[in-house]
Coordinates of C-alpha atoms in Angstrom, one line a residue:
M1 CA 14.4 27.7 47.1
T2 CA 11.3 28.2 45.0
Q3 CA 9.5 26.1 43.7
N4 CA 7.7 26.3 39.7
K5 CA 4.8 26.6 40.7
L6 CA 2.6 23.3 38.5
T7 CA 0.6 24.7 35.3
L8 CA -1.8 22.9 33.9
S9 CA -0.4 21.4 30.9
T10 CA 2.4 19.8 33.3
L11 CA 0.1 18.4 35.3
E12 CA -2.6 17.2 32.2
S13 CA 1.2 15.6 30.9
W14 CA 1.5 14.2 34.1
L15 CA -1.9 12.2 35.1
W16 CA -2.0 11.1 31.1
D17 CA 1.6 9.3 32.1
S18 CA -0.4 7.4 35.0
A19 CA -2.7 6.3 32.1
N20 CA 0.2 5.1 29.8
I21 CA 1.4 2.5 33.3
L22 CA -2.0 1.5 33.8
R23 CA -3.0 0.5 29.9
G24 CA -3.1 -3.4 29.3
S25 CA -3.7 -4.0 32.5
I26 CA -7.1 -3.3 33.3
D27 CA -9.5 -2.2 31.0
S28 CA -9.6 1.8 29.6
S29 CA -13.1 2.2 30.9
D30 CA -11.9 1.8 33.8
F31 CA -8.3 4.2 34.2
K32 CA -10.0 7.1 35.9
N33 CA -11.0 5.4 38.8
Y34 CA -7.6 4.4 40.1
I35 CA -5.6 7.0 38.6
F36 CA -8.6 9.3 40.1
G37 CA -8.7 7.7 43.9
L38 CA -4.3 8.5 43.5
L39 CA -4.3 12.0 42.5
F40 CA -7.1 12.8 45.6
L41 CA -5.1 10.4 47.9
K42 CA -1.4 12.2 46.5
R43 CA -3.5 16.1 47.0
S44 CA -5.1 14.9 50.4
N45 CA -2.1 14.4 52.2
D46 CA -0.5 16.9 50.8
V47 CA -2.6 19.3 51.8
F48 CA -3.5 18.4 54.7
E49 CA 0.7 19.3 55.6
E50 CA 0.2 21.9 53.8
E51 CA -2.2 23.3 56.3
V52 CA 0.0 21.6 60.0
E53 CA 2.5 23.2 58.9
T54 CA 0.7 26.5 58.5
I55 CA -1.8 25.5 62.2
M56 CA 2.1 24.6 64.3
K57 CA 2.9 28.3 62.2
R58 CA 0.1 30.6 63.4
D59 CA -0.8 28.5 66.8
G60 CA 3.0 27.7 68.0
V61 CA 1.6 24.0 68.8
S62 CA 3.1 20.4 68.2
R63 CA 2.5 18.9 65.4
A64 CA -0.2 16.2 67.3
D65 CA -2.2 19.7 67.9
A66 CA -2.4 20.9 64.9
E67 CA -3.4 17.7 63.2
D68 CA -6.3 17.5 65.9
D69 CA -7.2 21.0 64.4
T70 CA -6.7 20.4 60.7
Y71 CA -10.5 20.9 58.6
F72 CA -9.6 17.3 56.9
Q73 CA -8.9 14.4 58.9
L74 CA -5.9 12.5 57.2
P75 CA -4.8 8.9 59.5
I76 CA -1.7 8.1 59.9
E77 CA -2.0 5.1 57.8
S78 CA -3.4 6.4 54.8
R79 CA -0.5 9.4 54.9
W80 CA 2.2 9.1 51.6
N81 CA 5.0 8.5 53.1
S82 CA 3.4 5.4 55.1
I83 CA 2.4 3.2 52.0
K84 CA 5.6 5.1 49.9
T85 CA 6.6 2.2 52.4
H86 CA 5.6 -0.9 51.3
T87 CA 6.9 -2.9 48.6
E88 CA 4.4 -6.0 49.0
N89 CA 0.9 -5.7 48.6
I90 CA 0.5 -2.8 48.1
G91 CA -2.9 -2.9 47.1
I92 CA -4.6 -3.8 49.9
A93 CA -2.7 -1.1 51.4
L94 CA -4.3 1.0 49.8
D95 CA -7.0 -0.1 50.1
K96 CA -6.9 0.2 53.6
A97 CA -5.9 3.9 53.4
F98 CA -9.1 4.9 51.2
A99 CA -11.3 3.3 54.3
A100 CA -9.6 5.0 56.6
I101 CA -10.3 8.1 55.2
E102 CA -13.7 7.7 54.6
R103 CA -14.0 6.4 58.8
E104 CA -12.7 9.6 60.0
N105 CA -14.6 11.5 56.9
T106 CA -17.6 10.3 56.8
S107 CA -19.2 12.7 54.3
L108 CA -16.3 10.1 52.0
E109 CA -19.1 7.3 53.2
G110 CA -18.3 5.5 50.6
V111 CA -16.9 7.0 47.8
M112 CA -12.9 5.5 47.9
T113 CA -13.6 2.6 49.2
A114 CA -15.9 2.2 45.4
T115 CA -12.2 1.1 43.3
K116 CA -10.3 -1.9 44.7
F117 CA -7.0 -1.5 44.0
G118 CA -6.4 -5.0 45.7
D119 CA -6.6 -7.7 43.4
K120 CA -2.4 -8.9 42.1
E121 CA -4.1 -10.1 39.1
K122 CA -5.5 -6.5 37.5
L123 CA -2.6 -4.3 39.5
S124 CA 0.9 -5.9 40.4
D125 CA 2.7 -5.2 43.6
E126 CA 5.1 -4.1 40.4
L127 CA 2.4 -2.5 39.0
L128 CA 1.7 -0.2 41.2
Q129 CA 4.9 1.1 43.2
R130 CA 5.4 2.3 39.2
L131 CA 2.2 5.0 39.9
L132 CA 3.7 6.1 43.1
R133 CA 6.6 6.8 42.6
H134 CA 4.9 8.1 39.3
F135 CA 2.6 10.3 41.7
N136 CA 4.8 11.3 44.1
Q137 CA 7.0 13.4 40.8
H138 CA 5.2 16.3 41.9
S139 CA 3.5 17.6 45.2
L140 CA -0.1 18.5 44.8
R141 CA 0.2 21.3 47.9
N142 CA -1.7 24.3 47.0
D143 CA 0.9 27.0 47.5
H144 CA 2.1 24.6 44.2
L145 CA -0.4 24.7 42.7
E146 CA -0.7 27.7 39.7
S147 CA -4.4 28.5 40.3
N148 CA -6.5 27.5 43.0
D149 CA -9.3 26.4 40.0
L150 CA -6.2 23.6 38.8
L151 CA -7.2 20.6 39.8
G152 CA -10.1 20.6 38.8
D153 CA -9.5 21.6 35.9
A154 CA -6.7 18.8 35.0
Y155 CA -10.2 16.7 36.2
E156 CA -11.9 17.5 33.9
Y157 CA -9.3 17.3 31.1
L158 CA -8.8 13.3 32.1
I159 CA -12.7 12.3 32.8
K160 CA -12.1 13.9 28.9
M161 CA -9.7 12.3 27.9
F162 CA -11.3 9.3 29.0
A163 CA -14.4 9.6 28.0
D164 CA -12.0 9.8 23.9
D165 CA -10.0 7.0 25.3
A166 CA -12.7 4.5 26.1
G167 CA -15.6 5.3 23.7
K168 CA -18.6 4.7 24.2
K169 CA -18.5 3.2 27.8
G170 CA -16.3 6.0 28.7
G171 CA -18.5 8.7 27.5
E172 CA -22.0 7.2 29.2
F173 CA -21.4 9.9 32.1
Y174 CA -19.7 12.8 30.5
T175 CA -21.8 16.1 28.1
P176 CA -19.3 17.5 25.7
R177 CA -17.8 20.6 27.7
G178 CA -19.4 22.7 24.6
V179 CA -23.1 21.6 24.8
V180 CA -22.9 22.5 29.3
Q181 CA -22.0 25.5 28.4
L182 CA -24.5 26.4 26.1
I183 CA -27.1 25.0 28.2
V184 CA -26.1 26.9 31.4
Q185 CA -26.6 30.4 29.7
L186 CA -29.9 29.5 28.2
I187 CA -30.8 28.8 31.0
K188 CA -28.9 31.5 33.7
P189 CA -28.5 30.5 37.2
E190 CA -28.2 33.2 39.3
P191 CA -26.1 33.9 42.9
K192 CA -27.6 32.3 45.8
Q193 CA -29.6 29.4 43.8
K194 CA -30.2 26.3 43.8
V195 CA -29.6 23.9 41.8
Y196 CA -29.8 20.0 40.9
D197 CA -29.1 17.9 38.9
P198 CA -31.2 14.8 38.5
T199 CA -28.2 12.9 37.0
C200 CA -25.7 14.5 37.0
G201 CA -23.2 11.9 36.4
S202 CA -19.3 13.7 37.0
G203 CA -21.0 16.7 37.9
G204 CA -19.8 18.6 35.1
M205 CA -22.7 20.5 34.7
L206 CA -23.7 21.7 38.4
I207 CA -19.3 22.6 37.9
E208 CA -19.6 25.1 34.8
S209 CA -23.5 26.7 37.0
A210 CA -21.2 27.6 39.6
R211 CA -18.1 28.7 37.3
Y212 CA -21.3 30.3 35.3
I213 CA -22.7 32.1 38.8
A214 CA -19.0 33.3 40.2
Q215 CA -19.3 35.2 36.6
Q216 CA -21.8 37.6 37.9
P217 CA -22.0 40.5 40.8
H218 CA -22.3 38.9 44.0
G219 CA -21.4 35.5 42.6
K220 CA -18.4 34.9 45.5
V221 CA -18.7 35.5 49.1
G222 CA -14.3 35.2 49.8
N223 CA -13.5 32.4 47.6
N224 CA -16.3 31.0 48.1
V225 CA -18.9 30.8 45.0
N226 CA -22.4 31.6 46.3
V227 CA -24.4 28.7 45.1
S228 CA -26.1 25.4 46.6
L229 CA -25.7 22.3 44.4
F230 CA -27.0 19.4 44.5
G231 CA -27.5 16.4 42.2
Q232 CA -28.1 12.1 42.1
E233 CA -26.6 9.3 40.1
K234 CA -27.4 5.7 39.9
N235 CA -23.6 4.9 38.7
L236 CA -21.6 4.0 42.2
G237 CA -18.5 4.6 40.2
T238 CA -19.1 7.5 38.2
W239 CA -21.4 8.7 41.9
A240 CA -18.5 8.4 43.3
I241 CA -16.1 10.5 40.5
G242 CA -18.6 13.4 41.1
K243 CA -17.8 13.4 45.2
L244 CA -14.0 13.8 44.1
N245 CA -14.7 16.0 41.3
M246 CA -16.8 18.2 43.5
L247 CA -13.8 18.7 46.2
L248 CA -11.5 18.7 43.7
H249 CA -13.3 21.9 42.7
N250 CA -13.7 23.3 46.6
F251 CA -17.6 22.7 46.8
M252 CA -16.9 20.5 50.0
D253 CA -20.6 21.7 51.0
A254 CA -22.3 19.9 47.9
D255 CA -25.1 18.2 47.8
I256 CA -24.3 14.4 45.7
R257 CA -26.3 11.9 46.8
K258 CA -26.6 8.1 45.1
G259 CA -29.3 5.6 43.5
D260 CA -31.9 6.2 41.6
T261 CA -33.6 9.6 40.8
L262 CA -36.5 8.4 39.4
T263 CA -38.0 5.5 41.5
T264 CA -35.9 6.8 44.8
P265 CA -35.3 11.1 45.1
Q266 CA -32.6 11.5 47.2
H267 CA -33.2 14.9 47.5
K268 CA -36.6 15.1 50.8
N269 CA -37.7 17.8 53.1
D270 CA -39.1 16.4 56.4
S271 CA -41.9 15.8 55.6
N272 CA -40.9 13.4 53.0
E273 CA -41.9 16.3 50.1
L274 CA -39.0 16.9 47.2
T275 CA -37.2 19.2 47.4
L276 CA -37.7 22.1 45.2
F277 CA -34.4 23.7 43.1
D278 CA -34.7 27.0 41.2
R279 CA -33.1 25.6 38.9
V280 CA -32.9 21.9 37.0
I281 CA -29.7 20.7 34.5
A282 CA -30.1 17.2 33.3
N283 CA -27.8 15.0 29.9
P284 CA -31.0 11.9 31.0
P285 CA -29.2 8.3 29.2
F286 CA -30.7 8.8 26.5
S287 CA -34.1 6.5 25.7
M288 CA -33.7 4.3 28.5
D289 CA -35.4 1.0 29.0
G290 CA -37.1 -0.7 31.3
W291 CA -37.2 2.5 33.6
W292 CA -39.0 2.1 36.6
T293 CA -37.2 -1.0 38.6
P294 CA -40.0 -2.2 40.8
A295 CA -42.0 -3.3 38.1
E296 CA -38.9 -5.3 36.5
N297 CA -37.6 -6.2 39.2
S298 CA -41.5 -8.3 39.9
I299 CA -42.3 -9.6 35.9
E300 CA -44.9 -12.2 35.8
V301 CA -43.5 -15.3 34.4
K302 CA -46.9 -17.7 32.6
L303 CA -46.4 -20.6 30.5
D304 CA -47.9 -20.7 26.8
K305 CA -50.0 -23.7 24.9
N306 CA -46.5 -25.0 24.8
G307 CA -46.2 -24.9 27.8
K308 CA -43.0 -22.8 28.1
E309 CA -42.6 -20.0 30.7
K310 CA -43.0 -16.7 28.6
K311 CA -42.8 -13.4 30.8
V312 CA -45.4 -10.4 29.9
T313 CA -44.2 -7.5 28.8
P314 CA -45.4 -5.0 32.3
N315 CA -47.9 -2.5 31.1
Y316 CA -46.4 1.2 32.2
S317 CA -49.9 2.4 32.2
K318 CA -50.9 0.7 35.6
V319 CA -47.9 -0.8 37.0
V320 CA -46.4 2.6 37.8
S321 CA -47.8 3.9 40.9
D322 CA -45.2 7.1 41.9
P323 CA -46.1 8.8 45.7
Y324 CA -44.1 11.9 44.9
G325 CA -46.9 13.0 42.1
R326 CA -44.2 13.5 39.7
F327 CA -46.1 11.8 36.0
Q328 CA -49.6 14.1 36.0
Y329 CA -49.4 14.6 32.1
G330 CA -48.6 10.9 31.8
I331 CA -46.6 7.9 32.2
P332 CA -44.2 7.5 29.6
P333 CA -44.2 3.8 27.9
R334 CA -41.6 0.6 29.1
G335 CA -38.4 1.5 26.4
Y336 CA -38.7 5.3 27.0
A337 CA -37.3 7.1 30.2
D338 CA -37.2 10.7 28.4
L339 CA -40.1 11.8 29.6
A340 CA -40.3 10.4 33.2
F341 CA -37.1 12.6 33.7
L342 CA -38.2 16.2 32.1
Q343 CA -41.8 15.4 34.1
H344 CA -39.3 14.7 37.1
M345 CA -37.2 18.1 36.2
I346 CA -41.2 19.8 36.1
A347 CA -42.5 18.5 39.8
V348 CA -38.8 19.9 41.8
L349 CA -38.7 23.4 40.2
K350 CA -39.7 26.2 41.6
Q351 CA -42.8 27.9 40.6
D352 CA -40.2 30.7 39.1
G353 CA -37.6 28.6 38.5
K354 CA -36.0 26.6 35.1
A355 CA -34.8 24.0 33.2
G356 CA -31.9 22.9 30.5
V357 CA -32.7 19.1 29.6
V358 CA -30.7 17.3 26.8
L359 CA -33.5 14.9 25.2
P360 CA -33.0 12.7 22.0
H361 CA -34.8 14.4 18.9
G362 CA -38.1 11.6 19.4
T363 CA -39.2 13.3 21.8
L364 CA -40.2 16.8 19.6
F365 CA -42.4 13.7 17.1
R366 CA -42.9 10.5 18.6
S367 CA -46.8 9.7 19.0
G368 CA -48.8 7.9 21.4
T369 CA -48.7 8.2 25.2
E370 CA -45.5 10.5 24.5
G371 CA -47.1 12.7 21.8
N372 CA -50.0 13.2 25.0
I373 CA -47.6 14.0 28.1
R374 CA -46.2 16.6 25.4
Q375 CA -49.3 18.2 24.3
G376 CA -49.6 17.9 28.1
L377 CA -46.2 20.7 28.3
L378 CA -47.3 22.4 25.6
E379 CA -51.2 23.5 26.4
A380 CA -49.2 24.4 29.9
D381 CA -47.3 26.7 28.6
L382 CA -44.8 24.5 29.9
V383 CA -42.1 24.8 27.4
E384 CA -39.8 27.5 26.6
G385 CA -38.0 26.9 23.7
I386 CA -36.2 24.0 21.8
V387 CA -32.5 23.8 20.6
G388 CA -32.1 21.4 17.7
L389 CA -28.1 20.3 17.6
P390 CA -25.7 18.8 15.9
S391 CA -25.2 14.5 15.4
A392 CA -22.1 13.5 16.6
L393 CA -21.8 15.8 19.5
F394 CA -21.8 12.6 22.2
Y395 CA -19.9 9.8 23.2
N396 CA -22.0 7.2 23.9
T397 CA -24.3 7.9 20.5
G398 CA -24.3 9.1 16.7
I399 CA -28.2 10.6 17.1
P400 CA -29.0 14.3 17.0
A401 CA -29.9 15.6 20.4
S402 CA -32.7 18.6 21.4
I403 CA -32.7 20.8 24.2
W404 CA -35.6 21.6 26.0
I405 CA -36.0 24.5 28.1
I406 CA -38.7 24.6 31.1
N407 CA -39.9 27.5 32.5
K408 CA -42.6 27.6 35.1
N409 CA -42.3 31.7 34.9
K410 CA -42.7 32.8 30.9
T411 CA -42.9 36.7 31.2
D412 CA -46.0 38.0 29.3
A413 CA -43.6 38.1 25.6
Q414 CA -43.0 34.3 26.0
K415 CA -46.8 33.3 26.8
G416 CA -48.3 31.3 24.5
K417 CA -44.9 31.0 22.5
V418 CA -42.5 28.4 21.9
I419 CA -38.3 29.8 20.5
I420 CA -37.3 26.5 18.3
I421 CA -33.7 26.6 16.4
D422 CA -32.7 25.0 14.1
A423 CA -28.3 24.1 15.4
S424 CA -28.2 21.8 13.1
N425 CA -25.2 23.2 11.9
D426 CA -23.5 25.4 14.0
Y427 CA -20.5 23.0 15.2
K428 CA -16.9 21.7 14.1
E429 CA -16.1 18.9 12.5
G430 CA -13.9 16.9 14.2
K431 CA -12.6 12.9 13.8
N432 CA -15.1 11.0 16.1
Q433 CA -16.8 14.0 17.2
N434 CA -17.9 17.4 16.5
E435 CA -17.7 19.7 18.7
L436 CA -19.8 23.0 19.8
E437 CA -17.9 26.1 20.0
E438 CA -17.9 28.9 21.7
K439 CA -18.1 31.3 17.8
H440 CA -21.2 28.5 18.2
I441 CA -22.8 29.0 21.8
K442 CA -22.5 32.6 22.0
Q443 CA -24.7 32.4 18.1
I444 CA -27.1 30.5 19.3
V445 CA -28.0 32.1 23.4
K446 CA -27.5 35.6 21.5
A447 CA -30.5 34.2 18.6
Y448 CA -32.3 32.6 21.5
D449 CA -32.3 35.6 23.7
A450 CA -33.6 38.0 21.3
A451 CA -36.5 35.3 20.3
T452 CA -37.0 37.9 17.0
D453 CA -37.4 34.9 14.0
V454 CA -34.2 34.3 12.0
D455 CA -34.8 32.8 8.1
K456 CA -34.0 29.7 8.3
Y457 CA -32.2 29.1 11.5
M458 CA -35.0 30.6 14.2
R459 CA -38.8 31.0 14.9
V460 CA -40.7 32.0 17.4
V461 CA -43.7 29.7 17.2
A462 CA -47.4 30.1 18.7
I463 CA -48.5 27.3 20.2
T464 CA -52.0 27.0 18.7
E465 CA -49.9 26.6 15.4
L466 CA -48.7 24.0 17.5
A467 CA -52.2 22.6 18.5
E468 CA -52.7 22.4 14.1
N469 CA -49.8 20.4 14.3
D470 CA -51.1 18.3 16.2
Y471 CA -48.4 18.8 18.7
N472 CA -45.4 17.6 16.9
L473 CA -42.7 19.9 17.5
N474 CA -39.9 18.1 15.2
I475 CA -38.0 21.2 14.3
S476 CA -38.5 20.8 9.7
R477 CA -41.6 21.4 10.1
F478 CA -41.1 25.1 11.2
I479 CA -38.4 26.0 10.0
D480 CA -36.6 25.0 6.4
T481 CA -33.3 24.6 5.4
S482 CA -33.3 23.9 2.1
E483 CA -32.3 26.1 -0.7
P484 CA -34.5 26.5 -3.3
E485 CA -34.4 25.6 -7.1
P486 CA -33.0 27.8 -9.4
E487 CA -35.2 29.1 -12.3
V488 CA -35.2 28.0 -15.5
D489 CA -35.4 30.1 -18.2
I490 CA -37.2 28.1 -21.0
K491 CA -37.1 30.6 -24.0
A492 CA -33.0 30.5 -23.0
V493 CA -33.1 27.2 -23.0
H494 CA -35.0 26.9 -26.4
Q495 CA -31.9 28.9 -28.1
K496 CA -29.5 27.1 -26.7
L497 CA -31.2 23.7 -27.8
D498 CA -31.0 25.7 -31.4
A499 CA -27.7 26.1 -31.5
L500 CA -26.3 23.4 -30.4
E501 CA -28.7 21.9 -33.5
Q502 CA -28.0 24.3 -35.9
R503 CA -24.0 23.0 -35.1
E504 CA -25.0 19.8 -35.4
A505 CA -25.9 20.3 -38.7
E506 CA -22.3 21.9 -39.4
I507 CA -20.9 19.1 -38.2
D508 CA -22.8 16.5 -39.9
K509 CA -21.9 19.2 -43.5
K510 CA -18.6 19.0 -43.1
L511 CA -18.0 15.2 -41.8
A512 CA -19.8 14.2 -45.4
E513 CA -17.6 17.0 -46.8
F514 CA -14.6 14.9 -45.5
L515 CA -15.8 11.4 -46.8
N516 CA -17.0 11.8 -50.2
E517 CA -12.9 13.3 -50.3
L518 CA -12.2 10.0 -49.2
G519 CA -13.7 7.9 -51.4
V520 CA -15.9 6.8 -48.1

């Protein structure tokens, strides 16, 4: 009997129904952690069984020998049939299953055990039994899936749906796909390159970069995309999701590390120097406060004149000391990490590298230290372009953002200039969030690549003009989108007024005649 291939729509519906089983038991922003864990466990089991059967048939060996030869090691206590037999303490059995997978597959250390299933107050045995029965409905073997990308596509769908469902909290690690596609198409990663995201969240920007490369000539070697992916993520749970996302998209070798990129960047060479990359892409947290952890962990406390303890706000220009020399254009203020992230990205770019980063609009015009940093970047001719985005695109904020494109190797035509685009009206209006559609992305990229002025939309601005504007990049300074006031024909207006006065006199005369006839 031939099994019907599992389609994306069926898989999406099936996985979303699992969220409904959890609804009411745990916070919606945590759904993803439990569902992604079970999805990965079921997928691992089914692919393991498929590989074991293939080896047995191909090599004519016993099951025990075949199990020793699989790429992915799945201990007995982690196999689906073992877990299904439990009727009590199911959460503890799941926690043990995930721990065993990490033990046998060191690249997954800390990934599977980031979520705990053993808390019975959150997840009763009855609820977990329902979930296991639900996940038992479909086979996730490669041979039973409609396409190789099916799991990855379903995973992205769920990440978006959970961001929708959980609102601000759930959207912190998710960048809308339209924004990601736009940045990727602006920086144009190429085959064989190293692509890096210093705040990679669930990994969507890296995966979209790889998807773009796969469409280029020589973009694939066999079934593998010809790219090396690197990322770092501070939040442990989100890092685990990013690792799983890479695995489900078949990027087994993606180097995703955990930690604070600003204080402890993880990608370094043997000489403790930062690794350099061809393309860097990121959506850092907007205007993060207190971003230099060593200073925040050692805040001085003094007594005021009334004897009350008072914390002394650290002066970042004095307390920030970066051993990697990343902040050569200036140390950003304590309340705004945006240009710290940007300078980190510049520091890890190869000399012919390009970067694309989403930053809040404030980075374009805020003064003080940030103004000095912006001036330094422009004078160094590192800024290739600025794209002003529509408002309400992101889940965690309604404010408009901008894309900065950094280029360390500008062409002669690009030198001494910055492309500025006002794309604030390029969107489809949504109920909760606006959306960048394919037609909007194409329009922005086409205008950007052409680098020719478009009235009320795009300008190629000389850095000398930016200097005259105190290096303020506020888009409205350079692109006038206002509509001209209609011209007033004074002579015609006077003629209309004369006609109205004449008409009014006629009406008054008739009214007087009527009143006279009535004897009033």
